[in-house]
Each structure stands twice: as structure tokens, then as C-alpha cells.
Short mmCIF file of C-alpha atoms (C1' of nucleotides) in Angstrom, two decimals:
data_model
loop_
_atom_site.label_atom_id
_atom_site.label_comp_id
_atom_site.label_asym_id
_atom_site.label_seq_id
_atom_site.Cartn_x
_atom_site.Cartn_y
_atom_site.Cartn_z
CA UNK A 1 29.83 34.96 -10.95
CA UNK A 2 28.38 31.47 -9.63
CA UNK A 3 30.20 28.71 -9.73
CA UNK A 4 27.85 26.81 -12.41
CA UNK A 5 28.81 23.21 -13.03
CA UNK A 6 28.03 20.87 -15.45
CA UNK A 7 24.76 18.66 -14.87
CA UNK A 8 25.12 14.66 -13.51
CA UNK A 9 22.47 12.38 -14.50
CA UNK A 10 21.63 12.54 -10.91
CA UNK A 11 20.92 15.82 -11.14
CA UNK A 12 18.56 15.12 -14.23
CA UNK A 13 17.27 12.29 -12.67
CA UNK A 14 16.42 14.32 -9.54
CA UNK A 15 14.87 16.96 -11.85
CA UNK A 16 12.27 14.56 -13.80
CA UNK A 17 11.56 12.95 -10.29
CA UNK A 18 10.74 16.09 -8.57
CA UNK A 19 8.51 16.85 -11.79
CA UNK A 20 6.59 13.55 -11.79
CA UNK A 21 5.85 14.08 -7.97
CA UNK A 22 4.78 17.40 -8.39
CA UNK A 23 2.49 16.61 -11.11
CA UNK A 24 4.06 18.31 -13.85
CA UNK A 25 4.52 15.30 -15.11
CA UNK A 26 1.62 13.76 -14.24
CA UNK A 27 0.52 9.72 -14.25
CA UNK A 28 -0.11 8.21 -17.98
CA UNK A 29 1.82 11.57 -19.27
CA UNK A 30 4.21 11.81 -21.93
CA UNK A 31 7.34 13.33 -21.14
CA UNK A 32 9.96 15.16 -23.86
CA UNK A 33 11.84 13.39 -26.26
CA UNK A 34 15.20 13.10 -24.45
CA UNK A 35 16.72 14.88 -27.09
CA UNK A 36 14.23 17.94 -25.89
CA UNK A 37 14.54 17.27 -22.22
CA UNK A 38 18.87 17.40 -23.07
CA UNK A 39 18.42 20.91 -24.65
CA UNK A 40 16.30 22.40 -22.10
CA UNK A 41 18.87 21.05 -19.65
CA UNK A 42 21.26 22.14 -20.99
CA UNK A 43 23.39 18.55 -21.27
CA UNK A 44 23.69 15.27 -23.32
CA UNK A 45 21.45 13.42 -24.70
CA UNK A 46 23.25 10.32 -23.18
CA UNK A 47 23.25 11.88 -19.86
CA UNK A 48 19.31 12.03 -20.16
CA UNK A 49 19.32 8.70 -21.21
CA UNK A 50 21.53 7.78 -18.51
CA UNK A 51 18.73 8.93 -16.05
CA UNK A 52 16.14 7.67 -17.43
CA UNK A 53 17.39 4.39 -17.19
CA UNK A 54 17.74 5.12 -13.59
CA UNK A 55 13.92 5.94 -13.74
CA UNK A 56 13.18 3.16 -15.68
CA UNK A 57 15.06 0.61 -13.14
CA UNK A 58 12.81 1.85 -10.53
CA UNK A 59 9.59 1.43 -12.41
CA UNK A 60 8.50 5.28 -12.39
CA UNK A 61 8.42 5.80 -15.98
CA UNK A 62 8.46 3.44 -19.15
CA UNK A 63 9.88 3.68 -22.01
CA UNK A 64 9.25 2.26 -25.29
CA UNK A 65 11.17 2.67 -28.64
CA UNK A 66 9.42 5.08 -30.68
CA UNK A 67 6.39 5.30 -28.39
CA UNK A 68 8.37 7.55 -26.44
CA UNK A 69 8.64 7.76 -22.22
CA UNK A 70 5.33 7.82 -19.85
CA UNK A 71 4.97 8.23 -16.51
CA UNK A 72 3.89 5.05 -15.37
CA UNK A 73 -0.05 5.01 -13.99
CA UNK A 74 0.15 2.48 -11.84
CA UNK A 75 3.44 2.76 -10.03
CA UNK A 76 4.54 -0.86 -8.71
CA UNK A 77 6.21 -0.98 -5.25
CA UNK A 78 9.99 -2.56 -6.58
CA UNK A 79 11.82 -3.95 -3.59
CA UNK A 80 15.38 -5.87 -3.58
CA UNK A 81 16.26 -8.74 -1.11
CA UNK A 82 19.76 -9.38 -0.64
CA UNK A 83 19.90 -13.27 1.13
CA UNK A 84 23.32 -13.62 1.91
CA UNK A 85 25.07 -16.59 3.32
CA UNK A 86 23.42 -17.34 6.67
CA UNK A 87 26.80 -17.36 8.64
CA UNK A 88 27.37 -14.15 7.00
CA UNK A 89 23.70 -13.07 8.16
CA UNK A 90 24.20 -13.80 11.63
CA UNK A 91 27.38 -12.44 11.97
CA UNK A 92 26.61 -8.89 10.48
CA UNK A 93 23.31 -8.92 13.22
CA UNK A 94 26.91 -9.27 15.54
CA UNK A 95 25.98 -12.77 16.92
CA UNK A 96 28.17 -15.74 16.97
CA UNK A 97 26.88 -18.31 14.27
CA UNK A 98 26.75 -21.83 15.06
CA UNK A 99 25.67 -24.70 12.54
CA UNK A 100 24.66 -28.39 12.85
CA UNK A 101 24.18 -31.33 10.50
CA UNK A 102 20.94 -32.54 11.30
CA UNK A 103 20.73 -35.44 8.26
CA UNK A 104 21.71 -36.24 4.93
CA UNK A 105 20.88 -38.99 2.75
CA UNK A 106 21.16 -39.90 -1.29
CA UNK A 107 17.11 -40.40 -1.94
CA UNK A 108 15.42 -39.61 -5.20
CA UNK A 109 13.61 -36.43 -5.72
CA UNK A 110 10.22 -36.43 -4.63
CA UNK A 111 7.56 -35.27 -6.79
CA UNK A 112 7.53 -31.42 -5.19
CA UNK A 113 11.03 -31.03 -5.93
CA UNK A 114 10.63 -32.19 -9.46
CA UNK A 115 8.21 -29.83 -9.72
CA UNK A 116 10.67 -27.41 -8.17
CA UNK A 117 13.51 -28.31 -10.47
CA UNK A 118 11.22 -28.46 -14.04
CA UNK A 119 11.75 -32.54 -14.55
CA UNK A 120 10.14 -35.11 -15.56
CA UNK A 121 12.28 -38.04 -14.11
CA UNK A 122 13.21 -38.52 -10.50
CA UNK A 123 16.86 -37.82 -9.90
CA UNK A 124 19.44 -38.96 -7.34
CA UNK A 125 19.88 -36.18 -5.00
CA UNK A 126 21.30 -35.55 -1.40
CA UNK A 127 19.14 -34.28 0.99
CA UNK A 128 20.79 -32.73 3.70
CA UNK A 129 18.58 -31.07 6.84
CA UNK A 130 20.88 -28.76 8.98
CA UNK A 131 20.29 -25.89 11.64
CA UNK A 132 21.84 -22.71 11.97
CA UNK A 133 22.00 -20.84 14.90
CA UNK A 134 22.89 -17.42 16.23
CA UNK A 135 24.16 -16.98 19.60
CA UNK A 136 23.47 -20.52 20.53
CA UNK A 137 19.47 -20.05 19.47
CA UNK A 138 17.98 -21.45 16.79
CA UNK A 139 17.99 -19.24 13.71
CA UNK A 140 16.97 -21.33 10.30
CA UNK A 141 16.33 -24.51 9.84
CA UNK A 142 17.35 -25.55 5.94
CA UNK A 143 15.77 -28.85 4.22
CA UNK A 144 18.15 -28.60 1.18
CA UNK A 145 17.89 -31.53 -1.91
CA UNK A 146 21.08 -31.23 -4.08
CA UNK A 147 21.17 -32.69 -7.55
CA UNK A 148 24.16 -35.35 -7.78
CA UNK A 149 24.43 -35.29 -11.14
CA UNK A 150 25.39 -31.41 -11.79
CA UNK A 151 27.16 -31.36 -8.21
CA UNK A 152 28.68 -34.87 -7.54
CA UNK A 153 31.37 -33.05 -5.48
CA UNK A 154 28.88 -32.89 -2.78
CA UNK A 155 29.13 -36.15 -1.87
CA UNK A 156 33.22 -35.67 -0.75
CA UNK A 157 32.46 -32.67 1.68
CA UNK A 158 31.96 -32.97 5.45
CA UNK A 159 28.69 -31.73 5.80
CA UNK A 160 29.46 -31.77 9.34
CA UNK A 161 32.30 -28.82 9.26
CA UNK A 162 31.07 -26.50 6.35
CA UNK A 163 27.22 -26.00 5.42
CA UNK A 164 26.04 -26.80 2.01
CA UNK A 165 24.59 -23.84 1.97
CA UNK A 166 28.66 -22.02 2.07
CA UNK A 167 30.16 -25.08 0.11
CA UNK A 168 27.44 -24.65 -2.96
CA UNK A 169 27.83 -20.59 -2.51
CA UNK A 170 31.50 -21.15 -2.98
CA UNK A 171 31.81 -23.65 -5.80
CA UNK A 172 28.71 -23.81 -7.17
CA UNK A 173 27.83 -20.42 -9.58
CA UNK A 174 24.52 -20.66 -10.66
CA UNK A 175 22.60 -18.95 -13.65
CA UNK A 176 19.48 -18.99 -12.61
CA UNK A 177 17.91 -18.99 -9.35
CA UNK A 178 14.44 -18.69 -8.72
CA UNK A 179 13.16 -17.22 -4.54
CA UNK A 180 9.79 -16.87 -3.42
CA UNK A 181 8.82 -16.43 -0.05
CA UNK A 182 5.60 -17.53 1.74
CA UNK A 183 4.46 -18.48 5.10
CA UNK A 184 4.31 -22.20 7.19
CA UNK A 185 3.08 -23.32 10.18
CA UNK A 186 5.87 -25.21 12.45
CA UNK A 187 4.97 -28.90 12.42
CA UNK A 188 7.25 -32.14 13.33
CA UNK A 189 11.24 -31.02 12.21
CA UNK A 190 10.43 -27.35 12.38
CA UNK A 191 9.12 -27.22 15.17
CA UNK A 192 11.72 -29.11 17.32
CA UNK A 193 14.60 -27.63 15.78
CA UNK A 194 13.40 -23.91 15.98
CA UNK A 195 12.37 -24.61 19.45
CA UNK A 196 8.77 -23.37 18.62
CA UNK A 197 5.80 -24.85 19.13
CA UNK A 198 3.69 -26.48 16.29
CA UNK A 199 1.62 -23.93 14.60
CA UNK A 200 4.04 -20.81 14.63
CA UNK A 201 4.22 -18.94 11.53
CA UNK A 202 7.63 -19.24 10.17
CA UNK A 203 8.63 -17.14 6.95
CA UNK A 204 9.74 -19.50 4.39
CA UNK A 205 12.65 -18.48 1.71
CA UNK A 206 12.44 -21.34 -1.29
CA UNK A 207 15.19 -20.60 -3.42
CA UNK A 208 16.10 -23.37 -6.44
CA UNK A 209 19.42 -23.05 -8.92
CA UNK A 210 20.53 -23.95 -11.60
CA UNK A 211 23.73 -24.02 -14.30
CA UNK A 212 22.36 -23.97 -17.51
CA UNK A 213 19.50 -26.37 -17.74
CA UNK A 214 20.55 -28.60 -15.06
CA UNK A 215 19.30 -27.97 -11.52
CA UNK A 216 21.64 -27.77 -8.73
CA UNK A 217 20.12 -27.46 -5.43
CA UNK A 218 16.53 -26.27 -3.93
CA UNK A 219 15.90 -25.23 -0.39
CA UNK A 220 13.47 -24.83 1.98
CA UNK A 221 15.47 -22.13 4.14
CA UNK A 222 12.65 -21.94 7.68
CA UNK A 223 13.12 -18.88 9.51
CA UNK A 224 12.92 -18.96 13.38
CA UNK A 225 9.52 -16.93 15.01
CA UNK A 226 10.40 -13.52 14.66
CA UNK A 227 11.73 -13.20 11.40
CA UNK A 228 11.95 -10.18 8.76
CA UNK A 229 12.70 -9.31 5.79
CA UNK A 230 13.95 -6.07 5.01
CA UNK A 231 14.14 -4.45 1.25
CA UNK A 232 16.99 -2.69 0.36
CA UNK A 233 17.10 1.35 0.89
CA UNK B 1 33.43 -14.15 -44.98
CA UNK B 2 31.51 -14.15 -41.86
CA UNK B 3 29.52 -11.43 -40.72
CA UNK B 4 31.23 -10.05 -38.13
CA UNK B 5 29.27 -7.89 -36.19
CA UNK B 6 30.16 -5.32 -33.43
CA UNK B 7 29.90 -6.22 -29.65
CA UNK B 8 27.14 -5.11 -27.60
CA UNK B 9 27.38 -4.83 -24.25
CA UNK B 10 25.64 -7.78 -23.50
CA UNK B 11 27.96 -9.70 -25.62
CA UNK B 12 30.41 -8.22 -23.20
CA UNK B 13 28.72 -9.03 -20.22
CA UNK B 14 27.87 -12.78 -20.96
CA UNK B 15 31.07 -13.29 -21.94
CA UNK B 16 33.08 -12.06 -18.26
CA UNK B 17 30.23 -13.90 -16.80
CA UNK B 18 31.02 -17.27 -18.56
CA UNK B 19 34.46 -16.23 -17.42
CA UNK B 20 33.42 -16.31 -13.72
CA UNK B 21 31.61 -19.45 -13.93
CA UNK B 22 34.08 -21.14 -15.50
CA UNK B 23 36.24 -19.96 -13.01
CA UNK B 24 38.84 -18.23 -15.20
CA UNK B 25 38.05 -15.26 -13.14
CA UNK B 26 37.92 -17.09 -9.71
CA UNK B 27 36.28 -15.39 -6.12
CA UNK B 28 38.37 -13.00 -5.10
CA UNK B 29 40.20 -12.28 -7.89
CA UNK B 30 40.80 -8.71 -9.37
CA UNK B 31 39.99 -8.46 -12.87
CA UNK B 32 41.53 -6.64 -15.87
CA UNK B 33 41.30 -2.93 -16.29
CA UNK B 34 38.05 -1.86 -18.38
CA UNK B 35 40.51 -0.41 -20.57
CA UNK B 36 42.56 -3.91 -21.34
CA UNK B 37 39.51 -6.12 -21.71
CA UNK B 38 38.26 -3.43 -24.02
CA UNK B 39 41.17 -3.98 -25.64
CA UNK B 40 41.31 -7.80 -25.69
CA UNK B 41 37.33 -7.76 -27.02
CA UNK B 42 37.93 -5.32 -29.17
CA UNK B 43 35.31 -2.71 -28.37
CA UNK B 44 35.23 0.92 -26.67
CA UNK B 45 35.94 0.99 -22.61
CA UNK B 46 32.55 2.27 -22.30
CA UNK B 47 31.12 -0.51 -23.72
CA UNK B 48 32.71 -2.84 -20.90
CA UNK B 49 31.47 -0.10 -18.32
CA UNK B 50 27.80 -0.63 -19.58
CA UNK B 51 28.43 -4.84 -19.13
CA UNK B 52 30.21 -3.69 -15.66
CA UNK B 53 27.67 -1.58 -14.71
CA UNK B 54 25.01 -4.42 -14.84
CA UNK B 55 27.19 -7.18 -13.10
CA UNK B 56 27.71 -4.85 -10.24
CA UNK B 57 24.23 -4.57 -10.18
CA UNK B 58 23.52 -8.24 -9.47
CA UNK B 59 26.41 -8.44 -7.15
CA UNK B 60 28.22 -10.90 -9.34
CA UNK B 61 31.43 -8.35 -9.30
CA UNK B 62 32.74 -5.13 -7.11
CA UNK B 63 34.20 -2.58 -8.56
CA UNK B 64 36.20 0.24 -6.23
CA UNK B 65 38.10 3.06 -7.82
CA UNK B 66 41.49 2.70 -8.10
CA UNK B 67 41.39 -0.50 -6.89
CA UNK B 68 39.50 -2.75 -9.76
CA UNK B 69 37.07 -4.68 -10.27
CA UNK B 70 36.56 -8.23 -8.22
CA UNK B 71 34.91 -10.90 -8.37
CA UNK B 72 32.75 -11.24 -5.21
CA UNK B 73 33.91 -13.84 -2.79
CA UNK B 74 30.88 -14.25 -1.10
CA UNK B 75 27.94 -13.84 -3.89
CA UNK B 76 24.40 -12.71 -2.17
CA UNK B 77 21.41 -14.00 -4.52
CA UNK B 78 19.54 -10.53 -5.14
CA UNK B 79 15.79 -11.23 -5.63
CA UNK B 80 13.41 -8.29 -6.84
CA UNK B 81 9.93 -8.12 -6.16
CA UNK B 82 6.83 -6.37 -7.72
CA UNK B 83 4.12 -4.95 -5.18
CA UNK B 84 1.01 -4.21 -7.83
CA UNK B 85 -1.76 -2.64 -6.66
CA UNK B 86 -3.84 -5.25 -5.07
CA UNK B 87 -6.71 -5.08 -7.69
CA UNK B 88 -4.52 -5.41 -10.45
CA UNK B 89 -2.54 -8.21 -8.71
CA UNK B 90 -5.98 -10.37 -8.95
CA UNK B 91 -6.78 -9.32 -12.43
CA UNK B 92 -3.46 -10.29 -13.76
CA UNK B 93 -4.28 -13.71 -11.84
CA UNK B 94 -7.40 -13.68 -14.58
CA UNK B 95 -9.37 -13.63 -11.18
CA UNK B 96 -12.86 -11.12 -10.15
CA UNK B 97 -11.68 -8.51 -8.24
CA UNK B 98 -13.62 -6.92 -5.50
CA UNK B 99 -13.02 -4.91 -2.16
CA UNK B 100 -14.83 -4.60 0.89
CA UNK B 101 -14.54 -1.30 3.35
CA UNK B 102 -14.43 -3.18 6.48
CA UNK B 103 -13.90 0.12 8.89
CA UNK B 104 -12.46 3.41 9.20
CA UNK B 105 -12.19 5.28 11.62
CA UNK B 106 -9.87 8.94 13.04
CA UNK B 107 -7.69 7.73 15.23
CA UNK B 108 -4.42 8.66 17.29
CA UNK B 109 -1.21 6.68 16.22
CA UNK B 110 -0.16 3.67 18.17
CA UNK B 111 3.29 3.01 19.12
CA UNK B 112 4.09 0.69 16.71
CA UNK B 113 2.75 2.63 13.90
CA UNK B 114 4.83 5.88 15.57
CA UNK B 115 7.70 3.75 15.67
CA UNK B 116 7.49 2.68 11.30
CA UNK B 117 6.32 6.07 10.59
CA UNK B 118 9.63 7.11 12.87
CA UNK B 119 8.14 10.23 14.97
CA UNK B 120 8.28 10.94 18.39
CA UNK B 121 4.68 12.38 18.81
CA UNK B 122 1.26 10.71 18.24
CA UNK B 123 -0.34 12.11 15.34
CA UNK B 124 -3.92 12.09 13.73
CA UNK B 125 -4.40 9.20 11.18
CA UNK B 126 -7.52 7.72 9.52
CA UNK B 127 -7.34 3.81 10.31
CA UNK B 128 -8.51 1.73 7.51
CA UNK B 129 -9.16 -1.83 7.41
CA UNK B 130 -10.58 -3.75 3.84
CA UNK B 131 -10.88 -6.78 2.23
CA UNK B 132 -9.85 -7.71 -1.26
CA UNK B 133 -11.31 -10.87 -2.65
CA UNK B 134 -10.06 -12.69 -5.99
CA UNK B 135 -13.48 -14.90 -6.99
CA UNK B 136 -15.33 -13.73 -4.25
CA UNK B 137 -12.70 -15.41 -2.04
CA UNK B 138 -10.96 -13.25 0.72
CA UNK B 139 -7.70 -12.41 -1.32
CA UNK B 140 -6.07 -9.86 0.93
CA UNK B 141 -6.51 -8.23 4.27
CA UNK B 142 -5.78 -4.35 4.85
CA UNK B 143 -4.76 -3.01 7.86
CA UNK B 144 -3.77 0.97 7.22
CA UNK B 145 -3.03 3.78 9.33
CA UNK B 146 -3.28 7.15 6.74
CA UNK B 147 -1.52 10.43 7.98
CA UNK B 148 -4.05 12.91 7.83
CA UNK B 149 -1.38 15.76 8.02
CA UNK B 150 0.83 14.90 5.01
CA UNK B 151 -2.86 13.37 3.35
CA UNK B 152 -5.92 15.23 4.10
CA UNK B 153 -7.43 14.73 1.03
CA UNK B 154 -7.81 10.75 1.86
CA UNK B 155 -10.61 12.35 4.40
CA UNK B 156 -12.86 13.08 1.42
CA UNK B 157 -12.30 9.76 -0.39
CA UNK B 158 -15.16 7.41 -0.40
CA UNK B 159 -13.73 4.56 0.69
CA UNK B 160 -16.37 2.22 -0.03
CA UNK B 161 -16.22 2.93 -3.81
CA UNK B 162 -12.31 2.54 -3.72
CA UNK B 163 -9.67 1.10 -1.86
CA UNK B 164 -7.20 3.58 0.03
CA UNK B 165 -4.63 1.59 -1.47
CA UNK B 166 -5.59 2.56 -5.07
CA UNK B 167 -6.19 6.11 -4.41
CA UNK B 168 -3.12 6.69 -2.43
CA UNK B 169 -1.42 4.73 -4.96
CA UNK B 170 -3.05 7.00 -7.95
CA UNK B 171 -2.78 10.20 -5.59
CA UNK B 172 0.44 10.15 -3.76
CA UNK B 173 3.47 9.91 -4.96
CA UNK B 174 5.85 9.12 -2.47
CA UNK B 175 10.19 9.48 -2.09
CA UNK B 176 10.67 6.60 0.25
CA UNK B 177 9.24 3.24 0.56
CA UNK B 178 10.15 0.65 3.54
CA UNK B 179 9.00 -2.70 2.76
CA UNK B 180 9.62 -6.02 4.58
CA UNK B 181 7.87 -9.13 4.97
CA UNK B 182 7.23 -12.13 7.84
CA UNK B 183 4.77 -14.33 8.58
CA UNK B 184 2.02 -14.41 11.10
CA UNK B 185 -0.45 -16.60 12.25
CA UNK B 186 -3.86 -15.32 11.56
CA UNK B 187 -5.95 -14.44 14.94
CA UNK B 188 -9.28 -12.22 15.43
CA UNK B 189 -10.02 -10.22 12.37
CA UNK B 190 -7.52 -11.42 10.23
CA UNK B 191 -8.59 -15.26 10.35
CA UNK B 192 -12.07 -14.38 10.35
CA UNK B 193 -12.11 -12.12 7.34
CA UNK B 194 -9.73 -13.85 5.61
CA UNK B 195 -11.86 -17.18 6.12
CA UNK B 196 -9.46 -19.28 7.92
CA UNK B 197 -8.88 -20.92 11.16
CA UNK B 198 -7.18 -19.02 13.81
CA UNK B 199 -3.79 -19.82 14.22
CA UNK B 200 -2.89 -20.20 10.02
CA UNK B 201 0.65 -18.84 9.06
CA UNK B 202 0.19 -16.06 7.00
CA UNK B 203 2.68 -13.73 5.04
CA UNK B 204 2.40 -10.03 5.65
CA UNK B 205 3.76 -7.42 3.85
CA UNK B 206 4.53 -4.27 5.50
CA UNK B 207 4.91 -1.30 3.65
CA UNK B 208 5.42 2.16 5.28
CA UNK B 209 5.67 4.82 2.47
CA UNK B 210 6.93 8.74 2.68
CA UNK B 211 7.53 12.32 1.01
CA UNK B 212 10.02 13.75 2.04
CA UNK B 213 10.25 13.84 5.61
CA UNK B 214 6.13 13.01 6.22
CA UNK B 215 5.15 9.76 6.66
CA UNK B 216 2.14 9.21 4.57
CA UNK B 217 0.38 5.39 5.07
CA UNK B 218 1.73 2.08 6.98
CA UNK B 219 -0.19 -0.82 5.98
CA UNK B 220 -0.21 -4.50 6.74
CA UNK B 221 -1.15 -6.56 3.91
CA UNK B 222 -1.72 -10.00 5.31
CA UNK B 223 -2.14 -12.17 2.42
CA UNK B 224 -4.92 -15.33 2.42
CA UNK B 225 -2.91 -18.95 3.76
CA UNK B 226 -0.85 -20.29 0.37
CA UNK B 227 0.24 -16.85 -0.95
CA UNK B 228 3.36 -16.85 -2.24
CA UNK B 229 5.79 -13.84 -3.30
CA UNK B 230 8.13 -15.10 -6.47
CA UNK B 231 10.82 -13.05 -7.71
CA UNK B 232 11.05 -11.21 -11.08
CA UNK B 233 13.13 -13.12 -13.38
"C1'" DA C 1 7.67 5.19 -43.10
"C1'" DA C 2 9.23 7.71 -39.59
"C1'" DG C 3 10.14 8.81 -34.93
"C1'" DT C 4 12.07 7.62 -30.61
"C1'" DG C 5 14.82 5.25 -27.51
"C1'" DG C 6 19.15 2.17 -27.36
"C1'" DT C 7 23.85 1.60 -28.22
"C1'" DC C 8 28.62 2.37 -29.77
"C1'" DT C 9 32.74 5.16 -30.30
"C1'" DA C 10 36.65 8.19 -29.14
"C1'" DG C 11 38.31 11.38 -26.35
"C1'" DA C 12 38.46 14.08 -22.34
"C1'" DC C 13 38.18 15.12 -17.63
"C1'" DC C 14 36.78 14.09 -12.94
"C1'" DA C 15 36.47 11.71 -8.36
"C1'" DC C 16 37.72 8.59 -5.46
"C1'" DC C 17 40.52 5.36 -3.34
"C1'" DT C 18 44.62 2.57 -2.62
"C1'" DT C 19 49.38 2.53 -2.21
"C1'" DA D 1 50.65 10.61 -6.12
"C1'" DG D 2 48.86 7.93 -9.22
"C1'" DG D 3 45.74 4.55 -11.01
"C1'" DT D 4 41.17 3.06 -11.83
"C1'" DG D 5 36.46 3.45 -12.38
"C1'" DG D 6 32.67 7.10 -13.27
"C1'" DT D 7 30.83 10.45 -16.21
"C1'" DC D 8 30.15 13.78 -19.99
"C1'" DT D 9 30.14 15.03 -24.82
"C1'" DA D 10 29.12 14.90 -29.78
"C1'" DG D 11 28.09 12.34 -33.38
"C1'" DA D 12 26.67 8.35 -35.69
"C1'" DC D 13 24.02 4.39 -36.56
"C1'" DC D 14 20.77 0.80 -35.12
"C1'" DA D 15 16.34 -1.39 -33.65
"C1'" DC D 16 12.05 -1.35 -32.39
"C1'" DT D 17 7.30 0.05 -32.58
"C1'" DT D 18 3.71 2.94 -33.44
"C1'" DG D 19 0.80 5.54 -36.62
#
DNA sequence: AAGTGGTCTAGACCACCTT
DNA sequence: AGGTGGTCTAGACCACTTG
């Protein structure tokens, strides 16, 4: 006799998969009832379920209460970003990271980081401009505003030995963050401190957090020439 | 009396993550058993599996068997991204959509398009290039290399009534998706059909897709100058 | 109103890793 | 070797949404 073994989700999940992408289950379709799929299978209903929600995660099927589980017609391309730490960054590529305080300065927020933060009154902020660098070469440049009302420890840390960016990773949680990406040319501050010439296209990470309702920082994180980003898997 | 109501698993998982933020689970630190804060909460262990399972997932907490759960000491910000097709992108926008075949022709591979599909021997591809314009303004530039061997079908699409991206998208499921992103400044075709000065940054999205082992398409998508890319959530 | 997915429970066993 | 998370089951009830 075979060694027959009880079924994962994986294995489920593998088996709807291989269905949708052999057109069994074709786009727009309407699979089983996961209570049908679980008897066919010969498992759980929960273990179905289980998969599914694999499924779901990924954006191959949809499911709605009731209305049952369809393949989905027009299958999205999901990708996940982790953005770690930079030091952390540069020092899984296996380079030696290196960071300088450029400038910081209590100002009030200008109008695009209002914008950024969702309010309606100018705040008193730090803004702090700082390079990071792998193996002695420029690798980000970071224009960073951080709110002084949710964070007022930020004003008793040495900017110069420890990166906002690691201080407000550290002691700062967040609850919401928001991260788009887009493209810049290098002008003035970029420029220089990537060592590029105006006009390269440098890949921009904005990322803005906050605790609650109140913001805590926003950043311009500027990539040097050359940079990817890579989705996960 | 107050109606006391059962804990989901949300309830569960807002409640260790207010725990982490206020620091009464600190970086570093090993959590309670599933079992004990089951316990202490007064709900079944799977329940605090299910609110596990999802802080794991946003890399808020790692769990290891046998040795517990922790709070992560260095906490990446995970950003997810939707890739729609590119006409349904623009429509969600509220914008026209329309699409211009710009050329296609039967080509050889190129290195670098050996090198994302990851094979060691040229192979036959039909090179695509298109337009996609959002209020008859250039929206999106196409630059696609098709693998006629896994996709021989795409040689009897007409490609001027529909993009390759929407059939292939309709047509071929795939198993693996690369995806990354990086700017470049526009030059030659790209600034011309996208309508902007040479020299632009622009943000590209590469996207290489397969099944199974056979590499189907590698496109560039070089997005028009101000696109941005904003995470889910 | 009814059907389907979503969740919860209690118990059992498994798999993996640290000690 | 033992402890912890991971999974499976069976059954029950809930919540949402469609017809």
C-alpha cells in the first residue's frame, strides 16, 4: 500500500492553482463552494478555506460572502517591497555603510509637507538632510522633516552619531505609513551629494508616518544612479 | 450587564499591537506562548495564531518554532503594490483610454533580455513597442520582448486592436513574476513618444513573467514624467 | 430569505528548532 | 529531548451579500 497522507492547504492551494492555470478554472469562473471543493478533496473545510485565503492574498481569486469565489478576470500584478533600514541595506549588499549629517534645522513645515502629513497648520519640525554611503560612495541622500510635537525626543539625539532614519526606526512605532515611489532628476543637493550630475534620474522612495493621527516624520529617501527595486519572491 | 462579546482575532491582534507600541512588549523581546496569552484574553490558541499569523505578515513580530515569538528589533516598512492592466489603470483614473501599436517586429533576444528571462541561448521573441495614452496624453510607454516558444499564439494577435499586455494578461497565466522598479531618464523613443524632453527622469517598471520554467514576456513600462507608484493601504 | 464565506472552539498531532 | 508554533478536524454559529 502507498503511503497516503493527509492533504496541507498547500497542497489544496497548489491544486486550485494548477486548475486556474490550466483553465479548468477559467477567468470570471465560479469555483465550488469550499464545502464541495473539501469533499472532493477529501479534507476540511477550514483547510480549503485556509488556501483560499492564500489565493485570495495573492489576488488570483475573490471571494465574496455569499456570492461565492471567482477567478479573478483581470489578474493584478501584487508585488511586496521590504525598505529596511539603510545601514541594514548596505550591509546585507556586504558593503561597509558610512553616514553623514549633512544639516538640520527646527523650520516650519512647508506647504508640500503639510500636504504630505494631512494638516492644515504649519508645524514646528526638524529637518535634517544626511547621506548614506556604501563603501565610501554615495548611496542615498535623505531630506527627512520630523514633527516635534509627536517626537520631541529628536531634538536630544546626536544626529551626527546615529541617523534619524535608525533612531525613529528604533523608538518611534508608527501605525500608519504611507510609500510611493517615483522618479527625479538630480538638481542642486542631489546632485552634489550623490556625486551625479544634474539631470540623472534618481528613484525616489517618499515614505510619511504616523502614530495615531499625529504625523511623525516624512522623507524624501534619493537613491544614487543605478538604483533598483526588487519585489519580494 | 454589558454585552460581552467574544474576541475576534482582530481584537487579538490590535490589542498585542498596542502592546508593542506602547512598548510593553519592547524590540527584541520574546513574547508569551500562544497558549498563555490565549489564556490571559480568554479565547482559543488558534484564535491568537490567526492575530499571529497576520503580524508576522507585516513583519511587526517573528515567530520560530520552539523558540517564540519576538518582537522584531529592526522593523522593515513592507509596502504592497498593485500592477493593473494599463487600460484599466487609466480608467480607474476616470481618464480616456487608448493604445497605439508603435512596432513589432520577430526578433532574436538581446543579452539583457536573455539575462531577465535567465537562459543561456538566444531565442525567438516578437518585440513589441506601444503607447498608452490617458486623455489622449502619452500615459505609458511599452517596451516588450514576447517568447514565441512558451507563446505562439501572441503571433496571431492583432496587435493593433489590443495591447499585448491585455491579451497576455487575459491569455497567460503565469507561476512567477519578477518585478522591480528605477528610474531613467527618457532618451530617443521614449522621450519622443512619451512627449517629453530628452533627458526627463522617468520611473520604469520592469516586469519579467514565467510558467514554469519558460519565460513568457519582459517588458519595460516607462511611465510619463510625474507618475507615481503609492502603496495599498 | 437563504446561501456562502468567515470565524471560533477544543482537541489532537505534527514539524521544526533550540537547548 | 522537549518546547513551541503550525496544521488538521468537526462542528457550530456568525455576517455579509446576493437573488
Amino acid at each position: 500500500m502507498k503511503g497516503q497522507t493527509r492533504l496541507s492547504w498547500t497542497d489544496v492551494r497548489d491544486e486550485i492553482r494548477t486548475r486556474i492555470l490550466h483553465r479548468t478554472y477559467a477567468p470570471g469562473d465560479k469555483l465550488p463552494r469550499d464545502e464541495d471543493i473539501a469533499a472532493e478533496l477529501g479534507c476540511a473545510r477550514t483547510t480549503v478555506h485556509r488556501a483560499m485565503q492564500d489565493l485570495s492574498q495573492i489576488g488570483l481569486v475573490e471571494r465574496i460572502r455569499k456570492g461565492g469565489t471567482h477567478v479573478r478576470t483581470d489578474p493584478v500584478t501584487r508585488a511586496t517591497f521590504d525598505i529596511p533600514i539603510t545601514r541594514r541595506e548596505v550591509e546585507q549588499r556586504g558593503s561597509k555603510y558610512d553616514y553623514q549629517l549633512i544639516s538640520h534645522a527646527l523650520e516650519d513645515t512647508p506647504l508640500s509637507v503639510m500636504a504630505r502629513f494631512g494638516i492644515q497648520q504649519p508645524a514646528r519640525v526638524l529637518h535634517v538632510k544626511a547621506l548614506h554611503l556604501a563603501d565610501n560612495r554615495p548611496y542615498m541622500f535623505e531630506d527627512r522633516w520630523i514633527h516635534t510635537g509627536s517626537t520631541p525626543d529628536i531634538l536630544d539625539v546626536d544626529l551626527n552619531m546615529q541617523s534619524a532614519n535608525e533612531w525613529l526606526v528604533r523608538h518611534k512605532p508608527y501605525s500608519r505609513v504611507d510609500v510611493r515611489f517615483y522618479a527625479m532628476n538630480a538638481e542642486g543637493e542631489s546632485a552634489v551629494y550623490l556625486s551625479t550630475s544634474p539631470g540623472s534620474a534618481l528613484l525616489v522612495i517618499e515614505r510619511t508616518t504616523w502614530i495615531g493621527q499625529d504625523p511623525i516624520t516624512s522623507v524624501q529617501a534619493v537613491a544614487a544612479p543605478g538604483y533598483q527595486l526588487t519585489a519580494l519572491n
